[in-house]
Short mmCIF file of C-alpha atoms and ligand atoms in Angstrom, two decimals:
data_model
loop_
_atom_site.label_atom_id
_atom_site.label_comp_id
_atom_site.label_asym_id
_atom_site.label_seq_id
_atom_site.Cartn_x
_atom_site.Cartn_y
_atom_site.Cartn_z
CA MET A 1 67.64 111.09 114.20
CA ARG A 2 68.96 114.35 114.68
CA LYS A 3 69.00 117.49 111.82
CA LEU A 4 72.46 119.02 111.60
CA VAL A 5 70.83 122.88 111.61
CA GLU A 6 74.32 124.41 112.57
CA LYS A 7 76.12 125.77 109.51
CA GLU A 8 79.73 125.49 110.26
CA ILE A 9 81.44 122.05 111.30
CA VAL A 10 84.52 121.13 111.23
CA VAL A 11 85.49 117.90 109.40
CA ALA A 12 87.59 115.64 111.69
CA THR A 13 90.03 114.05 109.75
CA HIS A 14 94.06 115.08 108.90
CA ASN A 15 93.90 113.23 105.62
CA ALA A 16 94.31 114.81 102.61
CA GLY A 17 92.45 112.23 100.38
CA LYS A 18 89.52 112.08 103.07
CA VAL A 19 89.12 116.01 103.40
CA ARG A 20 88.95 116.70 99.32
CA GLU A 21 86.51 113.92 99.10
CA ILE A 22 84.12 115.12 101.91
CA ASN A 23 84.21 118.35 100.92
CA GLU A 24 83.37 117.32 96.84
CA LEU A 25 80.20 115.46 99.12
CA LEU A 26 79.56 118.72 100.85
CA ALA A 27 79.63 121.26 98.14
CA PRO A 28 76.04 120.95 97.25
CA TYR A 29 75.03 121.60 101.10
CA GLY A 30 76.36 124.88 101.48
CA LEU A 31 78.12 124.35 105.44
CA ILE A 32 80.93 125.68 105.92
CA ALA A 33 83.36 123.18 106.70
CA LYS A 34 86.90 123.69 107.50
CA SER A 35 89.29 120.78 108.22
CA ALA A 36 90.89 119.50 111.80
CA ALA A 37 94.16 120.02 109.73
CA GLU A 38 92.74 124.01 108.71
CA HIS A 39 92.10 124.34 112.53
CA GLY A 40 95.31 123.94 113.33
CA LEU A 41 94.35 120.84 115.74
CA PRO A 42 96.57 117.87 116.27
CA GLU A 43 96.08 114.34 115.36
CA PRO A 44 94.62 112.00 118.00
CA GLU A 45 95.62 108.59 118.90
CA GLU A 46 93.79 105.92 117.54
CA ASN A 47 93.47 102.86 119.56
CA GLY A 48 90.01 101.45 119.30
CA THR A 49 89.26 98.26 118.10
CA THR A 50 86.51 99.32 115.86
CA PHE A 51 85.75 101.97 113.26
CA GLU A 52 83.24 103.26 115.50
CA GLU A 53 85.58 103.76 118.40
CA ASN A 54 88.01 105.63 116.43
CA ALA A 55 85.77 107.88 114.12
CA LEU A 56 84.49 109.18 117.75
CA THR A 57 87.74 109.39 119.12
CA LYS A 58 88.91 111.89 116.08
CA ALA A 59 84.85 113.32 116.28
CA LYS A 60 85.07 113.92 119.57
CA ALA A 61 88.52 115.39 119.90
CA ALA A 62 87.73 118.08 116.97
CA MET A 63 84.24 119.01 118.78
CA LEU A 64 86.14 119.47 121.73
CA ALA A 65 88.63 121.80 120.64
CA THR A 66 86.24 123.88 118.63
CA GLY A 67 83.15 123.76 120.08
CA LEU A 68 81.65 123.12 116.40
CA PRO A 69 79.79 120.04 115.14
CA ALA A 70 82.79 117.30 114.11
CA LEU A 71 82.19 114.92 111.34
CA SER A 72 85.09 112.16 111.51
CA ASP A 73 85.32 109.10 108.77
CA ASP A 74 87.29 105.85 110.31
CA SER A 75 87.83 103.44 107.21
CA GLY A 76 89.86 100.60 106.13
CA LEU A 77 90.07 97.91 103.81
CA VAL A 78 89.29 94.53 104.85
CA VAL A 79 90.17 91.40 103.22
CA ASP A 80 88.08 87.85 103.42
CA ALA A 81 91.32 85.97 103.07
CA LEU A 82 93.20 87.58 105.57
CA ASP A 83 90.38 87.45 108.26
CA GLY A 84 89.52 90.83 107.78
CA GLN A 85 92.96 92.35 108.12
CA PRO A 86 94.21 95.15 107.66
CA GLY A 87 90.65 96.03 108.74
CA VAL A 88 91.35 99.07 111.52
CA TYR A 89 95.14 98.72 110.97
CA THR A 90 94.73 99.96 107.40
CA ALA A 91 96.76 103.10 107.47
CA ASP A 92 99.09 101.58 109.89
CA TRP A 93 100.36 98.88 107.50
CA ALA A 94 101.63 102.15 105.51
CA GLU A 95 103.55 103.09 108.36
CA LYS A 96 107.30 103.47 107.17
CA GLU A 97 109.51 101.34 109.48
CA ASP A 98 111.93 104.70 110.62
CA GLY A 99 108.58 106.47 111.12
CA SER A 100 108.99 108.94 108.78
CA GLY A 101 105.47 108.74 107.50
CA ARG A 102 103.07 106.57 105.08
CA ASP A 103 104.19 104.97 101.86
CA PHE A 104 100.62 103.35 100.55
CA SER A 105 103.08 101.36 97.51
CA MET A 106 104.72 99.52 100.56
CA ALA A 107 101.34 99.10 101.70
CA MET A 108 99.57 97.70 98.80
CA GLN A 109 102.63 95.57 98.50
CA LYS A 110 101.94 94.07 102.28
CA VAL A 111 98.57 93.11 101.28
CA GLU A 112 99.80 91.51 98.50
CA ASP A 113 102.22 89.58 100.10
CA ALA A 114 99.69 88.51 102.34
CA LEU A 115 97.23 87.21 99.98
CA LEU A 116 99.92 85.06 98.22
CA ALA A 117 101.00 83.81 101.39
CA LYS A 118 97.60 82.62 101.68
CA GLY A 119 97.42 81.13 98.24
CA ALA A 120 95.13 83.64 97.11
CA THR A 121 95.55 84.01 93.47
CA LEU A 122 92.38 83.95 91.87
CA PRO A 123 89.25 86.55 91.83
CA GLU A 124 87.23 84.85 94.19
CA GLN A 125 89.89 84.32 96.62
CA ARG A 126 90.87 88.03 96.78
CA THR A 127 87.51 89.52 97.63
CA GLY A 128 87.08 92.27 100.21
CA ARG A 129 85.87 95.68 101.04
CA PHE A 130 86.23 98.97 101.76
CA VAL A 131 84.35 100.22 105.27
CA ALA A 132 83.72 103.81 106.58
CA THR A 133 82.13 104.86 109.23
CA LEU A 134 81.12 108.26 109.40
CA CYS A 135 80.60 109.76 112.83
CA LEU A 136 78.93 113.48 113.77
CA ILE A 137 78.98 114.60 116.89
CA TRP A 138 76.78 117.82 118.32
CA PRO A 139 78.47 120.04 120.81
CA ASP A 140 75.65 118.64 123.67
CA SER A 141 77.77 115.22 122.62
CA HIS A 142 75.17 113.98 121.17
CA VAL A 143 76.35 111.31 118.51
CA GLU A 144 75.57 109.65 115.01
CA TYR A 145 76.98 106.89 113.44
CA PHE A 146 77.21 106.30 109.04
CA ARG A 147 78.54 102.99 107.70
CA GLY A 148 79.04 102.71 104.19
CA GLU A 149 80.80 99.28 102.21
CA ALA A 150 81.95 98.81 99.13
CA GLU A 151 82.74 95.53 97.61
CA GLY A 152 85.42 94.11 95.61
CA GLN A 153 87.98 92.13 94.65
CA LEU A 154 92.16 92.98 95.26
CA ILE A 155 94.23 93.31 92.16
CA TRP A 156 97.76 93.06 91.38
CA PRO A 157 99.80 94.92 89.87
CA PRO A 158 98.51 98.38 91.00
CA ARG A 159 96.14 100.27 88.47
CA GLY A 160 95.65 104.07 88.36
CA GLU A 161 97.31 107.39 89.54
CA LEU A 162 93.69 109.09 90.86
CA GLY A 163 91.96 108.62 94.09
CA PHE A 164 94.38 108.12 97.29
CA GLY A 165 95.49 105.45 99.55
CA TYR A 166 95.40 101.86 98.14
CA ASP A 167 92.75 102.91 95.31
CA PRO A 168 95.08 101.53 92.72
CA VAL A 169 94.49 97.68 93.77
CA PHE A 170 90.63 97.75 94.61
CA LEU A 171 88.24 96.99 91.68
CA PRO A 172 85.07 97.48 93.07
CA ASN A 173 81.93 94.85 91.80
CA GLY A 174 80.46 95.67 88.83
CA HIS A 175 83.20 97.87 87.65
CA GLU A 176 86.29 97.37 85.10
CA ARG A 177 88.71 100.15 86.33
CA THR A 178 90.08 100.00 90.12
CA PHE A 179 89.45 103.14 91.89
CA GLY A 180 93.03 104.33 91.38
CA GLU A 181 91.53 104.94 87.69
CA MET A 182 88.23 106.72 88.39
CA THR A 183 87.54 110.20 88.30
CA SER A 184 86.89 111.44 92.09
CA GLU A 185 82.49 111.58 90.40
CA GLU A 186 83.02 108.24 89.39
CA LYS A 187 84.12 106.94 92.05
CA HIS A 188 81.77 108.58 94.49
CA GLY A 189 79.29 107.31 91.74
CA TRP A 190 76.44 109.43 93.55
CA ASP A 191 73.84 111.20 91.90
CA GLY A 192 73.19 113.64 94.62
CA THR A 193 69.79 112.63 95.21
CA PRO A 194 68.58 110.84 98.58
CA GLU A 195 67.54 107.70 96.45
CA ASP A 196 71.02 107.10 95.32
CA GLU A 197 73.29 105.56 97.29
CA GLY A 198 76.59 106.26 95.56
CA LEU A 199 79.61 103.74 94.78
CA SER A 200 82.28 104.66 97.45
CA HIS A 201 82.13 103.42 101.20
CA ARG A 202 82.54 106.99 102.27
CA THR A 203 79.84 107.96 99.28
CA ARG A 204 77.75 105.46 100.67
CA ALA A 205 77.90 106.54 104.40
CA PHE A 206 78.03 110.07 103.41
CA ALA A 207 74.46 109.20 101.49
CA LEU A 208 72.98 107.63 104.70
CA PHE A 209 74.36 111.01 107.05
CA ALA A 210 73.00 113.17 104.09
CA ARG A 211 69.67 111.81 103.70
CA GLN A 212 69.20 111.64 107.83
CA CYS A 213 70.61 114.71 108.96
CA LEU A 214 70.97 117.32 106.02
CA SER A 215 68.44 119.58 103.80
CA LYS A 216 69.67 121.53 100.56
P1 IMP B 301 92.03 105.65 109.25
O1 IMP B 301 90.82 106.31 108.98
O2 IMP B 301 92.63 107.34 109.23
O3 IMP B 301 92.32 104.60 109.92
O4 IMP B 301 92.74 105.30 107.67
C1 IMP B 301 92.07 104.52 107.21
C2 IMP B 301 92.96 104.58 105.86
O5 IMP B 301 92.32 103.42 104.78
C3 IMP B 301 93.69 105.14 105.28
O6 IMP B 301 94.95 105.74 105.38
C4 IMP B 301 93.61 104.64 103.56
O7 IMP B 301 94.65 104.58 103.26
C5 IMP B 301 92.82 103.60 103.67
N1 IMP B 301 91.67 104.34 102.88
C6 IMP B 301 90.43 104.93 103.39
N2 IMP B 301 89.26 104.84 102.74
C7 IMP B 301 90.17 104.89 101.39
C8 IMP B 301 90.00 105.10 100.10
O8 IMP B 301 88.41 105.71 99.84
N3 IMP B 301 90.49 104.66 99.27
C9 IMP B 301 91.96 104.14 99.41
N4 IMP B 301 92.43 104.30 100.38
C10 IMP B 301 91.35 104.37 101.84
#
């Protein structure tokens, strides 16, 4: 397992919610971390069928364009009653039909409609998880992956204005509030130490990354 000794990396995502959360997680480590958007990079097309493939596509594009180590995040919502959908297509479910961007209210409604079509009305029929795969690629193409998952239930109607994406319909196990009702510190649920695993999928993947590659 390789340590990250470089002082500057590129955060290979254009998703503002992910950039904010990853920067919060990176803050204690004193790295310079600009996003792909801040570097003016185009958003690569993601046509993989796994979180790992898409994470590699994004990290590799950013590393090749900047010459810096690149950290990407590919993530999504995996719903058991929907045979794992939307999964790697979680962002696609939010694409507006006229191609003018993403609408997560519509995307959450699609998930709800699909659950109702399956007759999934009881909490135990509405289980799922958020998955995040972080990929770190160095300029010599060495790659490491870190995967985190957060188990929970899909609730309806959506609750909370915090967070991003599908946060308002995701109730993590053992909690009374959705990710959309949690501050980012609560959603991370991480004290920043290697012993603690954190709450959100992204934080759990990040904790693995920090444990293996970073030192304070
Ligand atoms: P991708 O990784 O760019 O394919 O997009 C993943 C999609 O999953 C995002 O557009 C979000 O809608 C959703 N997603 C990933 N992580 C989270 C999260 O922490 N909260 C809510 N939605 C998320």
